[in-house]
Coordinates of C-alpha atoms in Angstrom, one line a residue:
M1 CA 187.0 206.0 -80.1
T2 CA 188.7 206.1 -76.7
H3 CA 187.2 203.8 -74.2
R4 CA 186.8 206.3 -71.3
I5 CA 186.6 204.9 -67.8
L6 CA 184.7 206.2 -64.8
Q7 CA 186.1 204.8 -61.5
F8 CA 184.2 204.8 -58.3
G9 CA 186.6 204.9 -55.4
T10 CA 189.9 206.7 -54.7
S11 CA 191.6 203.8 -53.1
R12 CA 195.4 203.5 -53.1
F13 CA 194.7 199.9 -54.2
L14 CA 193.2 200.9 -57.5
Q15 CA 195.9 203.5 -58.0
A16 CA 198.5 200.8 -58.0
H17 CA 196.3 198.2 -59.7
A18 CA 193.7 199.0 -62.4
D19 CA 194.8 202.6 -62.9
L20 CA 198.5 201.5 -63.3
F21 CA 197.5 198.7 -65.8
V22 CA 195.5 201.2 -67.9
H23 CA 198.4 203.6 -67.8
E24 CA 200.8 200.9 -69.1
A25 CA 198.3 199.8 -71.8
R26 CA 198.1 203.4 -72.9
V27 CA 201.8 203.8 -73.0
A28 CA 201.9 200.6 -75.2
G29 CA 199.5 202.4 -77.6
Q30 CA 196.2 200.8 -76.7
D31 CA 193.0 202.7 -77.0
I32 CA 191.9 202.6 -73.4
G33 CA 191.0 205.4 -70.9
P34 CA 191.6 208.0 -69.7
I35 CA 190.1 207.6 -66.2
T36 CA 187.9 209.9 -64.2
I37 CA 187.8 209.0 -60.5
V38 CA 184.8 209.6 -58.3
K39 CA 184.8 210.0 -54.6
T40 CA 181.5 208.4 -53.5
S41 CA 181.4 208.9 -49.7
S42 CA 180.4 212.1 -47.9
S43 CA 183.4 211.8 -45.6
A44 CA 186.0 214.6 -45.9
L45 CA 188.8 212.0 -45.4
R46 CA 189.5 211.6 -49.1
A47 CA 189.0 215.2 -50.2
N48 CA 192.8 215.6 -50.4
R49 CA 192.9 212.8 -53.0
V50 CA 190.3 214.5 -55.2
D51 CA 192.4 217.7 -55.1
G52 CA 195.5 215.7 -55.7
F53 CA 194.2 213.9 -58.8
N54 CA 193.0 217.2 -60.2
T55 CA 196.3 219.0 -59.7
A56 CA 199.1 216.5 -59.7
G57 CA 199.4 215.7 -63.4
G58 CA 199.9 212.1 -62.6
Y59 CA 201.2 210.3 -59.5
P60 CA 203.9 207.8 -58.4
V61 CA 203.4 204.1 -57.9
R62 CA 206.4 202.4 -56.3
L63 CA 206.7 198.7 -56.7
R64 CA 209.1 197.0 -54.3
G65 CA 209.8 193.4 -53.5
L66 CA 210.9 190.2 -55.1
E67 CA 209.9 188.7 -58.4
N68 CA 211.1 185.3 -59.4
G69 CA 213.7 185.6 -56.7
K70 CA 215.1 188.9 -58.0
P71 CA 214.7 192.3 -56.3
V72 CA 212.4 194.9 -57.8
D73 CA 212.3 198.5 -56.9
E74 CA 210.8 200.8 -59.6
T75 CA 208.7 203.9 -59.6
I76 CA 206.1 204.5 -62.3
H77 CA 204.6 207.9 -63.0
V78 CA 200.9 207.0 -63.7
T79 CA 199.1 209.4 -66.0
S80 CA 195.9 207.4 -66.8
V81 CA 193.8 209.5 -64.3
V82 CA 193.0 212.9 -65.8
C83 CA 190.5 214.2 -63.2
A84 CA 188.4 213.4 -60.1
L85 CA 184.9 214.3 -59.1
D86 CA 183.1 214.4 -55.7
A87 CA 179.7 212.7 -56.2
N88 CA 178.1 214.6 -53.4
S89 CA 179.2 218.1 -54.5
E90 CA 179.4 217.6 -58.3
W91 CA 176.4 215.3 -58.9
E92 CA 175.1 217.1 -62.0
K93 CA 178.6 217.0 -63.6
L94 CA 178.9 213.3 -62.7
K95 CA 175.6 212.6 -64.3
H96 CA 176.8 214.2 -67.6
V97 CA 180.1 212.3 -67.6
F98 CA 178.4 209.0 -66.8
A99 CA 175.8 209.5 -69.6
H100 CA 177.9 210.9 -72.4
E101 CA 181.6 210.2 -71.8
T102 CA 181.8 206.8 -70.2
E103 CA 182.1 203.3 -71.7
I104 CA 183.6 201.4 -68.8
V105 CA 182.9 201.6 -65.1
I106 CA 185.4 200.4 -62.4
S107 CA 184.6 200.3 -58.7
N108 CA 186.3 199.6 -55.4
V109 CA 184.2 201.0 -52.6
G110 CA 185.1 198.3 -50.0
E111 CA 183.3 195.1 -48.8
T112 CA 180.6 197.2 -47.1
G113 CA 180.2 199.5 -50.0
Y114 CA 177.2 197.6 -51.4
D115 CA 175.2 198.2 -48.2
L116 CA 172.0 200.1 -48.8
S117 CA 170.7 203.0 -46.8
L118 CA 167.4 202.6 -45.0
A119 CA 166.1 205.7 -46.8
E120 CA 167.4 205.5 -50.3
H121 CA 164.4 207.2 -51.9
D122 CA 163.6 209.7 -49.2
I123 CA 165.8 212.4 -50.7
S124 CA 165.7 215.2 -53.2
P125 CA 166.1 214.1 -56.9
Q126 CA 168.7 216.9 -57.2
L127 CA 171.0 215.2 -54.6
P128 CA 172.8 211.9 -55.0
P129 CA 171.5 208.8 -53.1
P130 CA 173.5 207.8 -50.1
S131 CA 174.9 204.4 -51.1
F132 CA 177.0 203.4 -54.1
P133 CA 174.5 201.0 -55.6
A134 CA 171.8 203.6 -55.4
K135 CA 174.0 206.2 -57.0
L136 CA 174.8 203.7 -59.8
H137 CA 171.1 203.0 -60.2
A138 CA 170.3 206.7 -60.5
L139 CA 173.2 207.2 -63.0
L140 CA 172.0 204.3 -65.1
L141 CA 168.5 205.8 -65.3
H142 CA 170.0 209.1 -66.4
R143 CA 172.1 207.4 -69.1
F144 CA 169.1 205.5 -70.3
E145 CA 167.1 208.7 -70.6
K146 CA 170.0 210.4 -72.6
N147 CA 171.4 207.9 -75.0
R148 CA 170.9 204.2 -74.0
K149 CA 174.4 203.3 -75.0
S150 CA 175.8 200.0 -73.7
L151 CA 178.1 199.9 -70.7
T152 CA 180.6 197.5 -69.1
I153 CA 181.0 197.4 -65.3
L154 CA 184.0 195.9 -63.7
P155 CA 183.6 195.8 -59.9
C156 CA 186.8 195.2 -58.0
E157 CA 185.4 194.8 -54.4
L158 CA 186.5 191.8 -52.5
V159 CA 183.1 190.2 -52.8
S160 CA 182.6 186.8 -54.3
N161 CA 180.7 187.0 -57.6
N162 CA 180.9 190.8 -57.2
G163 CA 179.4 191.6 -60.7
Q164 CA 176.4 189.3 -60.1
V165 CA 175.9 190.7 -56.6
L166 CA 176.1 194.3 -57.7
S167 CA 173.8 193.6 -60.7
K168 CA 171.2 191.9 -58.3
I169 CA 171.3 194.9 -56.0
V170 CA 170.8 197.5 -58.8
T171 CA 168.0 195.3 -60.3
G172 CA 166.3 195.2 -56.9
L173 CA 166.5 199.0 -56.6
S174 CA 164.9 199.2 -60.1
E175 CA 162.1 197.0 -59.0
T176 CA 161.5 198.9 -55.8
A177 CA 161.5 202.2 -57.7
G178 CA 159.0 201.0 -60.2
D179 CA 161.2 201.7 -63.2
S180 CA 159.8 201.2 -66.7
V181 CA 159.9 197.9 -68.5
S182 CA 162.0 199.6 -71.3
F183 CA 164.7 200.6 -68.7
K184 CA 164.7 197.2 -67.1
T185 CA 165.1 195.6 -70.6
W186 CA 168.0 198.0 -71.4
L187 CA 169.6 197.3 -68.0
A188 CA 169.5 193.5 -68.6
R189 CA 170.6 193.6 -72.2
K190 CA 173.0 196.5 -72.5
V191 CA 174.7 196.8 -69.1
M192 CA 177.2 194.1 -68.5
F193 CA 178.2 193.4 -64.9
C194 CA 181.4 191.2 -65.0
D195 CA 182.7 189.2 -62.0
T196 CA 186.3 190.1 -61.3
L197 CA 189.1 189.1 -58.9
V198 CA 191.9 191.4 -57.9
D199 CA 195.1 190.5 -56.2
R200 CA 197.9 192.9 -55.2
I201 CA 199.2 193.9 -51.8
V202 CA 199.3 197.7 -51.7
S203 CA 200.6 198.5 -48.2
E204 CA 201.1 202.3 -48.1
A205 CA 199.6 205.4 -49.6
L206 CA 201.6 208.4 -50.8
E207 CA 200.3 211.9 -50.2
P208 CA 198.3 213.4 -51.7
V209 CA 198.1 210.6 -54.3
G210 CA 200.2 207.6 -55.1
A211 CA 201.0 204.2 -53.5
I212 CA 203.6 201.6 -52.6
G213 CA 202.8 198.1 -53.5
E214 CA 204.3 194.7 -54.4
P215 CA 205.5 193.7 -57.9
Y216 CA 202.9 190.9 -58.1
G217 CA 199.5 191.8 -59.6
L218 CA 196.5 190.0 -61.0
W219 CA 193.2 191.2 -62.4
A220 CA 191.1 188.2 -63.4
I221 CA 187.9 189.1 -65.4
K222 CA 185.1 186.7 -66.2
R223 CA 183.9 186.8 -69.8
L224 CA 180.2 187.1 -70.4
P225 CA 178.4 186.5 -73.8
G226 CA 179.2 189.5 -76.0
F227 CA 182.0 190.7 -73.8
V228 CA 184.8 192.6 -75.6
E229 CA 188.2 192.7 -73.9
P230 CA 188.8 196.4 -73.2
L231 CA 192.6 196.2 -72.8
H232 CA 195.5 193.8 -72.6
H233 CA 198.2 193.6 -69.9
P234 CA 200.4 190.8 -68.5
S235 CA 198.6 191.1 -65.2
I236 CA 195.1 190.8 -66.6
V237 CA 193.5 187.4 -67.3
Y238 CA 190.2 187.0 -69.1
T239 CA 188.6 183.7 -68.2
D240 CA 185.3 181.7 -68.5
D241 CA 185.8 180.4 -64.9
L242 CA 187.0 182.6 -62.0
E243 CA 186.8 179.9 -59.4
P244 CA 190.3 178.5 -59.7
Y245 CA 191.8 182.0 -59.3
L246 CA 189.4 182.7 -56.4
R247 CA 190.3 179.5 -54.6
L248 CA 194.0 180.0 -54.9
K249 CA 193.9 183.5 -53.5
L250 CA 191.4 182.8 -50.8
H251 CA 192.7 179.5 -49.6
I252 CA 196.4 180.1 -49.9
L253 CA 197.3 183.7 -49.6
N254 CA 194.3 184.8 -47.5
L255 CA 194.3 181.6 -45.5
G256 CA 198.0 182.0 -44.8
H257 CA 197.4 185.6 -43.6
T258 CA 194.6 184.4 -41.3
F259 CA 196.8 181.5 -39.9
L260 CA 199.6 184.1 -39.1
A261 CA 197.0 186.4 -37.6
E262 CA 195.8 183.6 -35.3
I263 CA 199.4 183.0 -34.1
W264 CA 199.9 186.8 -33.6
K265 CA 196.7 187.1 -31.5
T266 CA 197.0 184.0 -29.4
E267 CA 200.8 184.3 -28.7
H268 CA 200.5 188.1 -27.9
R269 CA 203.2 189.2 -30.3
M270 CA 204.2 192.8 -31.0
V271 CA 201.4 195.2 -31.7
D272 CA 202.9 196.6 -34.9
E273 CA 204.4 193.3 -36.2
T274 CA 204.3 192.8 -40.0
V275 CA 204.0 189.6 -42.1
F276 CA 207.7 189.9 -43.0
A277 CA 208.7 190.3 -39.4
I278 CA 206.7 187.4 -38.0
L279 CA 208.2 185.1 -40.7
Q280 CA 211.7 185.9 -39.5
D281 CA 210.8 183.6 -36.6
R282 CA 211.9 180.3 -38.0
E283 CA 209.6 178.2 -35.9
I284 CA 206.5 180.2 -37.1
K285 CA 207.7 180.0 -40.7
Q286 CA 208.1 176.2 -40.4
R287 CA 204.5 175.9 -39.1
L288 CA 203.2 177.8 -42.1
L289 CA 205.3 175.7 -44.5
L290 CA 204.0 172.5 -42.9
L291 CA 200.4 173.8 -43.1
Y292 CA 200.8 174.4 -46.8
E293 CA 202.6 171.1 -47.5
R294 CA 200.4 168.8 -45.4
E295 CA 196.9 170.3 -45.5
V296 CA 196.5 173.0 -48.1
I297 CA 198.2 171.6 -51.2
P298 CA 196.7 168.1 -50.6
G299 CA 193.3 169.8 -50.3
F300 CA 193.8 171.4 -53.7
A301 CA 194.9 168.1 -55.1
V302 CA 191.5 166.7 -54.5
H303 CA 190.2 169.2 -57.0
H304 CA 193.0 168.4 -59.5
M305 CA 194.8 171.7 -58.7
R306 CA 198.0 170.3 -57.0
E307 CA 200.5 171.9 -59.5
A308 CA 198.7 175.2 -59.6
A309 CA 198.6 175.3 -55.7
K310 CA 202.3 174.5 -55.4
A311 CA 203.2 177.3 -57.8
Y312 CA 200.9 179.7 -56.0
V313 CA 202.3 178.7 -52.6
S314 CA 205.8 179.5 -53.9
S315 CA 204.7 182.9 -55.2
T316 CA 202.8 183.6 -51.9
L317 CA 205.8 182.8 -49.7
E318 CA 207.9 185.2 -51.8
R319 CA 205.3 187.9 -51.4
F320 CA 205.0 187.3 -47.6
E321 CA 208.8 187.8 -47.3
N322 CA 208.8 191.1 -49.1
P323 CA 211.0 193.2 -46.7
F324 CA 209.8 196.5 -48.2
L325 CA 206.0 196.2 -47.5
K326 CA 204.7 197.3 -44.1
H327 CA 201.9 194.8 -44.1
R328 CA 200.7 194.9 -40.5
I329 CA 199.1 191.8 -39.0
S330 CA 196.9 194.0 -36.9
D331 CA 195.2 195.0 -40.2
I332 CA 194.9 191.4 -41.3
A333 CA 193.4 190.4 -37.9
Q334 CA 190.4 192.7 -38.3
N335 CA 187.1 190.7 -38.6
H336 CA 189.1 187.6 -37.7
A337 CA 186.2 185.3 -37.0
Y338 CA 184.6 186.1 -40.3
K339 CA 187.8 185.6 -42.1
I340 CA 188.3 182.2 -40.5
E341 CA 184.8 181.2 -41.8
R342 CA 185.5 182.5 -45.3
R343 CA 189.1 181.3 -45.7
I344 CA 189.4 178.2 -43.6
V345 CA 186.0 176.7 -42.8
D346 CA 185.0 177.2 -46.5
F347 CA 188.2 175.5 -47.6
I348 CA 187.7 172.5 -45.4
S349 CA 184.1 172.2 -46.7
W350 CA 185.2 172.6 -50.3
V351 CA 187.7 169.8 -50.0
K352 CA 185.4 167.5 -48.1
L353 CA 182.8 167.7 -50.8
K354 CA 185.2 165.6 -52.9
N355 CA 186.9 163.7 -50.1
P356 CA 184.9 163.4 -46.8
A357 CA 187.8 161.6 -45.2
A358 CA 190.3 164.5 -45.6
Q359 CA 192.1 165.5 -42.4
F360 CA 193.1 169.0 -41.4
K361 CA 194.9 168.8 -38.1
Q362 CA 196.1 172.4 -37.8
L363 CA 193.1 174.0 -39.6
E364 CA 190.5 172.1 -37.7
A365 CA 192.2 172.9 -34.3
L366 CA 192.1 176.6 -35.3
V367 CA 188.4 176.4 -36.2
A368 CA 187.5 174.5 -33.0
A369 CA 189.3 177.2 -30.9
H370 CA 186.8 179.7 -32.2
H371 CA 183.8 177.4 -31.7
L372 CA 183.0 177.5 -35.4
T373 CA 181.3 174.7 -37.3
K374 CA 182.4 173.2 -40.5
N375 CA 179.7 173.1 -43.1
T376 CA 180.2 170.0 -45.2
C377 CA 176.9 169.9 -46.9

């Protein structure tokens, strides 16, 4: 039986990431998909994407950049997505698809997509709840009432322990709603929320659907007891421990982005400058290289990850110097203080748990400039 997928979120990221991986697995003969995409918000901004998915007969993903030092420029016609639904105008149809035609759920509704409305239950039962977690709770209730089949949920939001976080929110909604013990038991035993980590820079959307991204891609999925791998792909890793993948991405790629954003902000560089453009300044590139060499890689070495960090730094620098991606630093610089906490302060704390004497000249100066405190507990 085909492992049909329901995807919450129309993002260009998923179009060039999970949807592309599923397409390539299907082309290779694997029994996975197809995908139905769901627009979750009430905003009209993504209505054109819903129309595009329903009429395009597939969409282009263009991968451009360097891979192992060699140029890549290829366009793939992705056909894994067969239709799209608007949760707010097609709620009853969505309930049917979720209950009867879905085995795997993917989501990417943004870091704030897990936020709950103040009035989740003060609505008509014929209408969808406002937030994504509340929609998911309502759909799970409907599935339980109709067939009680098991379900695998693979969240792709950039939230640490995203599966655990989403599971806790849905369970909390179930407690608040006073759901039956039998539903709560089914939810705990038959619905598997897996933590995942996604990594690919997708810099531009194509209209009405499609995307431009880099050749590099990673989807790391944490195994749980009873987990069955739904597909296989060179960019998908199944693991019992996500933390090494998380630390490498967060404290090398993301940390490097935030370090460059700090330079961009404090030195008042061009408004539309990209990561590629700023690294054409040899002095700035040298500062980044020294940061990785003197502070970041030694920090990973404390956790016995020196070689993995060196390899990831090399890959990251190749990705940063991709001349085809319009990766604007103004986008990276949004929520800058929060990102410093998450990417730099947390890195310093993580290293000092193992080596309290570790020194971070550049990173600690950046933290001090924002009056942030290192938590070394």
